[in-house]
Amino acid sequence: MKVAHLYLLVHVFLTAGVLVNAFDPITTTVVLGIGASLGRQIYNYLHESCSPKWITFNATGLKADLERKLIGQHIASRIILRAVNGFMSNSNPKKPLVLSLHGWTGTGKNFVSQLIADSIYKEGMDSNFVHVFTSELHFPHASQLETYKSQLQQWIKGNVTNCAHSMFIFDEMDQMHPGLIDGIKPYLDYYDKLDGVSYRKAIFIFLSNAGGDSIVQKALDFWRGGRDREEIQLRDLETELSLSVFNNKKSGLWHTSLIDKNLVDFFVPFLPLEYRHVVQCAMAEMIAAERQPDQNLAEQLAKDLVYFPKADRVFSVKGCKTIGSKLDYYT
């Protein structure tokens, strides 16, 4: 709807209100009905709603963003695109889409969640239908585990009832109290409806550092063997990653029925980033900040970061996490 069209609707709506008193009762009812309909159109234009105007999957946009903006993650990029594209293209999915993203900090897990949200919701991460939970903020006390379970269930049920295409992002899964996430297991399963509510069009994304060490070790093995990191495939990591997460007592997915019952559709590994990737991150940050890209500055910044193993300096310990905040220091 164009702005001029919106102004016309407002004018008609206000005019209808002024003229109501000049009509007989039957005409007044008709005019009020027209006014109410126009009012709803104006409201829906200005306020986000669970409709195709606000929620429409842009597969081309997601593909382009993953290719151009996600740095050093060929496995994650491929999985995310196929998983989200397949799910959003299915008008009648059998279960919600459940993605579990794993890797060291700064490798792009939160960023990918943002790209997915941007490809589906007009408002992106600011959408009323995207909900983010963090362990430290929303579930801080182990003694209140049962209360958190109940609150989480009610929150998810209420929001999916409001909009079937809701997205729920759980950050810091490695810090979440074991057992809490099992409280939402029924919503992730193959049910048509639960208490009259269908959850099959919702998306659940878990972000965790758990399993990151096993991913790094595999990447290090490839590097020491003289093999290109792009040769690493999902099959090289998936089984070991799921077992590592399932058996990690410090993980919110420890011995969870979500894994045991195969309700997680994809365990997505995020590889540790090398020096060259950090340089790319720095250049991208400069462009995003509308600054002139400076290759020398990007290289200097990348050199000063901490790498692992210390002797070989192969992988950035914090990935690209601190790049943005360090740019001002280097200028």
PDB file of N, CA, C and O in Angstrom, residues 108-139:
ATOM      1  N   GLY A 108      29.575 -17.062  14.304  1.00  0.00           N
ATOM      2  CA  GLY A 108      28.446 -16.691  13.441  1.00  0.00           C
ATOM      3  C   GLY A 108      27.102 -17.284  13.805  1.00  0.00           C
ATOM      4  O   GLY A 108      26.146 -17.143  13.032  1.00  0.00           O
ATOM      5  N   LYS A 109      26.968 -17.922  14.960  1.00  0.00           N
ATOM      6  CA  LYS A 109      25.700 -18.566  15.315  1.00  0.00           C
ATOM      7  C   LYS A 109      24.562 -17.554  15.473  1.00  0.00           C
ATOM      8  O   LYS A 109      23.486 -17.723  14.903  1.00  0.00           O
ATOM      9  N   ASN A 110      24.803 -16.506  16.253  1.00  0.00           N
ATOM     10  CA  ASN A 110      23.777 -15.476  16.427  1.00  0.00           C
ATOM     11  C   ASN A 110      23.501 -14.747  15.115  1.00  0.00           C
ATOM     12  O   ASN A 110      22.351 -14.385  14.811  1.00  0.00           O
ATOM     13  N   PHE A 111      24.561 -14.538  14.352  1.00  0.00           N
ATOM     14  CA  PHE A 111      24.421 -13.840  13.079  1.00  0.00           C
ATOM     15  C   PHE A 111      23.530 -14.622  12.119  1.00  0.00           C
ATOM     16  O   PHE A 111      22.684 -14.040  11.423  1.00  0.00           O
ATOM     17  N   VAL A 112      23.684 -15.934  12.088  1.00  0.00           N
ATOM     18  CA  VAL A 112      22.848 -16.766  11.225  1.00  0.00           C
ATOM     19  C   VAL A 112      21.383 -16.700  11.658  1.00  0.00           C
ATOM     20  O   VAL A 112      20.480 -16.653  10.811  1.00  0.00           O
ATOM     21  N   SER A 113      21.155 -16.676  12.960  1.00  0.00           N
ATOM     22  CA  SER A 113      19.777 -16.550  13.455  1.00  0.00           C
ATOM     23  C   SER A 113      19.153 -15.263  12.933  1.00  0.00           C
ATOM     24  O   SER A 113      17.975 -15.230  12.549  1.00  0.00           O
ATOM     25  N   GLN A 114      19.950 -14.203  12.921  1.00  0.00           N
ATOM     26  CA  GLN A 114      19.482 -12.915  12.411  1.00  0.00           C
ATOM     27  C   GLN A 114      19.172 -12.999  10.918  1.00  0.00           C
ATOM     28  O   GLN A 114      18.144 -12.474  10.461  1.00  0.00           O
ATOM     29  N   LEU A 115      20.036 -13.672  10.161  1.00  0.00           N
ATOM     30  CA  LEU A 115      19.815 -13.804   8.719  1.00  0.00           C
ATOM     31  C   LEU A 115      18.539 -14.589   8.433  1.00  0.00           C
ATOM     32  O   LEU A 115      17.787 -14.258   7.505  1.00  0.00           O
ATOM     33  N   ILE A 116      18.286 -15.623   9.222  1.00  0.00           N
ATOM     34  CA  ILE A 116      17.067 -16.413   9.042  1.00  0.00           C
ATOM     35  C   ILE A 116      15.851 -15.545   9.322  1.00  0.00           C
ATOM     36  O   ILE A 116      14.872 -15.543   8.557  1.00  0.00           O
ATOM     37  N   ALA A 117      15.887 -14.805  10.426  1.00  0.00           N
ATOM     38  CA  ALA A 117      14.764 -13.920  10.782  1.00  0.00           C
ATOM     39  C   ALA A 117      14.538 -12.864   9.703  1.00  0.00           C
ATOM     40  O   ALA A 117      13.396 -12.577   9.322  1.00  0.00           O
ATOM     41  N   ASP A 118      15.623 -12.304   9.180  1.00  0.00           N
ATOM     42  CA  ASP A 118      15.508 -11.274   8.142  1.00  0.00           C
ATOM     43  C   ASP A 118      14.872 -11.825   6.868  1.00  0.00           C
ATOM     44  O   ASP A 118      14.199 -11.085   6.132  1.00  0.00           O
ATOM     45  N   SER A 119      15.093 -13.104   6.595  1.00  0.00           N
ATOM     46  CA  SER A 119      14.565 -13.707   5.367  1.00  0.00           C
ATOM     47  C   SER A 119      13.089 -14.072   5.473  1.00  0.00           C
ATOM     48  O   SER A 119      12.434 -14.316   4.462  1.00  0.00           O
ATOM     49  N   ILE A 120      12.573 -14.106   6.699  1.00  0.00           N
ATOM     50  CA  ILE A 120      11.180 -14.523   6.911  1.00  0.00           C
ATOM     51  C   ILE A 120      10.282 -13.370   7.334  1.00  0.00           C
ATOM     52  O   ILE A 120       9.152 -13.225   6.841  1.00  0.00           O
ATOM     53  N   TYR A 121      10.769 -12.546   8.233  1.00  0.00           N
ATOM     54  CA  TYR A 121       9.946 -11.478   8.813  1.00  0.00           C
ATOM     55  C   TYR A 121      10.367 -10.116   8.276  1.00  0.00           C
ATOM     56  O   TYR A 121      11.565  -9.806   8.233  1.00  0.00           O
ATOM     57  N   LYS A 122       9.401  -9.310   7.915  1.00  0.00           N
ATOM     58  CA  LYS A 122       9.688  -7.977   7.408  1.00  0.00           C
ATOM     59  C   LYS A 122      10.450  -7.150   8.435  1.00  0.00           C
ATOM     60  O   LYS A 122      11.321  -6.348   8.081  1.00  0.00           O
ATOM     61  N   GLU A 123      10.151  -7.373   9.709  1.00  0.00           N
ATOM     62  CA  GLU A 123      10.809  -6.641  10.788  1.00  0.00           C
ATOM     63  C   GLU A 123      12.059  -7.353  11.308  1.00  0.00           C
ATOM     64  O   GLU A 123      12.694  -6.868  12.253  1.00  0.00           O
ATOM     65  N   GLY A 124      12.405  -8.487  10.727  1.00  0.00           N
ATOM     66  CA  GLY A 124      13.603  -9.208  11.143  1.00  0.00           C
ATOM     67  C   GLY A 124      13.577  -9.573  12.619  1.00  0.00           C
ATOM     68  O   GLY A 124      12.565 -10.027  13.146  1.00  0.00           O
ATOM     69  N   MET A 125      14.698  -9.365  13.294  1.00  0.00           N
ATOM     70  CA  MET A 125      14.801  -9.699  14.708  1.00  0.00           C
ATOM     71  C   MET A 125      13.912  -8.813  15.584  1.00  0.00           C
ATOM     72  O   MET A 125      13.652  -9.137  16.738  1.00  0.00           O
ATOM     73  N   ASP A 126      13.447  -7.697  15.040  1.00  0.00           N
ATOM     74  CA  ASP A 126      12.553  -6.809  15.786  1.00  0.00           C
ATOM     75  C   ASP A 126      11.096  -7.239  15.676  1.00  0.00           C
ATOM     76  O   ASP A 126      10.217  -6.601  16.260  1.00  0.00           O
ATOM     77  N   SER A 127      10.840  -8.297  14.939  1.00  0.00           N
ATOM     78  CA  SER A 127       9.467  -8.773  14.770  1.00  0.00           C
ATOM     79  C   SER A 127       8.871  -9.230  16.098  1.00  0.00           C
ATOM     80  O   SER A 127       9.566  -9.791  16.948  1.00  0.00           O
ATOM     81  N   ASN A 128       7.585  -8.995  16.260  1.00  0.00           N
ATOM     82  CA  ASN A 128       6.879  -9.461  17.459  1.00  0.00           C
ATOM     83  C   ASN A 128       6.753 -10.976  17.484  1.00  0.00           C
ATOM     84  O   ASN A 128       6.348 -11.544  18.507  1.00  0.00           O
ATOM     85  N   PHE A 129       7.092 -11.617  16.376  1.00  0.00           N
ATOM     86  CA  PHE A 129       6.948 -13.066  16.279  1.00  0.00           C
ATOM     87  C   PHE A 129       8.283 -13.797  16.396  1.00  0.00           C
ATOM     88  O   PHE A 129       8.348 -15.007  16.197  1.00  0.00           O
ATOM     89  N   VAL A 130       9.340 -13.055  16.702  1.00  0.00           N
ATOM     90  CA  VAL A 130      10.653 -13.643  16.975  1.00  0.00           C
ATOM     91  C   VAL A 130      10.944 -13.461  18.460  1.00  0.00           C
ATOM     92  O   VAL A 130      10.938 -12.347  18.971  1.00  0.00           O
ATOM     93  N   HIS A 131      11.202 -14.566  19.152  1.00  0.00           N
ATOM     94  CA  HIS A 131      11.364 -14.538  20.608  1.00  0.00           C
ATOM     95  C   HIS A 131      12.727 -15.124  20.981  1.00  0.00           C
ATOM     96  O   HIS A 131      13.063 -16.240  20.592  1.00  0.00           O
ATOM     97  N   VAL A 132      13.509 -14.348  21.720  1.00  0.00           N
ATOM     98  CA  VAL A 132      14.863 -14.755  22.102  1.00  0.00           C
ATOM     99  C   VAL A 132      14.938 -14.980  23.604  1.00  0.00           C
ATOM    100  O   VAL A 132      14.529 -14.127  24.389  1.00  0.00           O
ATOM    101  N   PHE A 133      15.465 -16.143  23.995  1.00  0.00           N
ATOM    102  CA  PHE A 133      15.652 -16.477  25.404  1.00  0.00           C
ATOM    103  C   PHE A 133      17.143 -16.668  25.678  1.00  0.00           C
ATOM    104  O   PHE A 133      17.836 -17.307  24.888  1.00  0.00           O
ATOM    105  N   THR A 134      17.614 -16.124  26.781  1.00  0.00           N
ATOM    106  CA  THR A 134      18.986 -16.373  27.215  1.00  0.00           C
ATOM    107  C   THR A 134      18.947 -16.942  28.627  1.00  0.00           C
ATOM    108  O   THR A 134      18.116 -16.532  29.452  1.00  0.00           O
ATOM    109  N   SER A 135      19.833 -17.869  28.891  1.00  0.00           N
ATOM    110  CA  SER A 135      19.828 -18.578  30.173  1.00  0.00           C
ATOM    111  C   SER A 135      19.994 -17.630  31.359  1.00  0.00           C
ATOM    112  O   SER A 135      19.247 -17.682  32.336  1.00  0.00           O
ATOM    113  N   GLU A 136      20.988 -16.754  31.255  1.00  0.00           N
ATOM    114  CA  GLU A 136      21.311 -15.876  32.382  1.00  0.00           C
ATOM    115  C   GLU A 136      20.180 -14.910  32.700  1.00  0.00           C
ATOM    116  O   GLU A 136      19.913 -14.608  33.871  1.00  0.00           O
ATOM    117  N   LEU A 137      19.490 -14.434  31.688  1.00  0.00           N
ATOM    118  CA  LEU A 137      18.424 -13.455  31.899  1.00  0.00           C
ATOM    119  C   LEU A 137      17.084 -14.095  32.243  1.00  0.00           C
ATOM    120  O   LEU A 137      16.411 -13.670  33.187  1.00  0.00           O
ATOM    121  N   HIS A 138      16.697 -15.124  31.510  1.00  0.00           N
ATOM    122  CA  HIS A 138      15.351 -15.683  31.664  1.00  0.00           C
ATOM    123  C   HIS A 138      15.261 -16.889  32.597  1.00  0.00           C
ATOM    124  O   HIS A 138      14.193 -17.154  33.143  1.00  0.00           O
ATOM    125  N   PHE A 139      16.373 -17.621  32.775  1.00  0.00           N
ATOM    126  CA  PHE A 139      16.332 -18.826  33.617  1.00  0.00           C
ATOM    127  C   PHE A 139      17.535 -18.865  34.560  1.00  0.00           C
ATOM    128  O   PHE A 139      18.320 -19.821  34.533  1.00  0.00           O
TER     129      PHE A 139
END
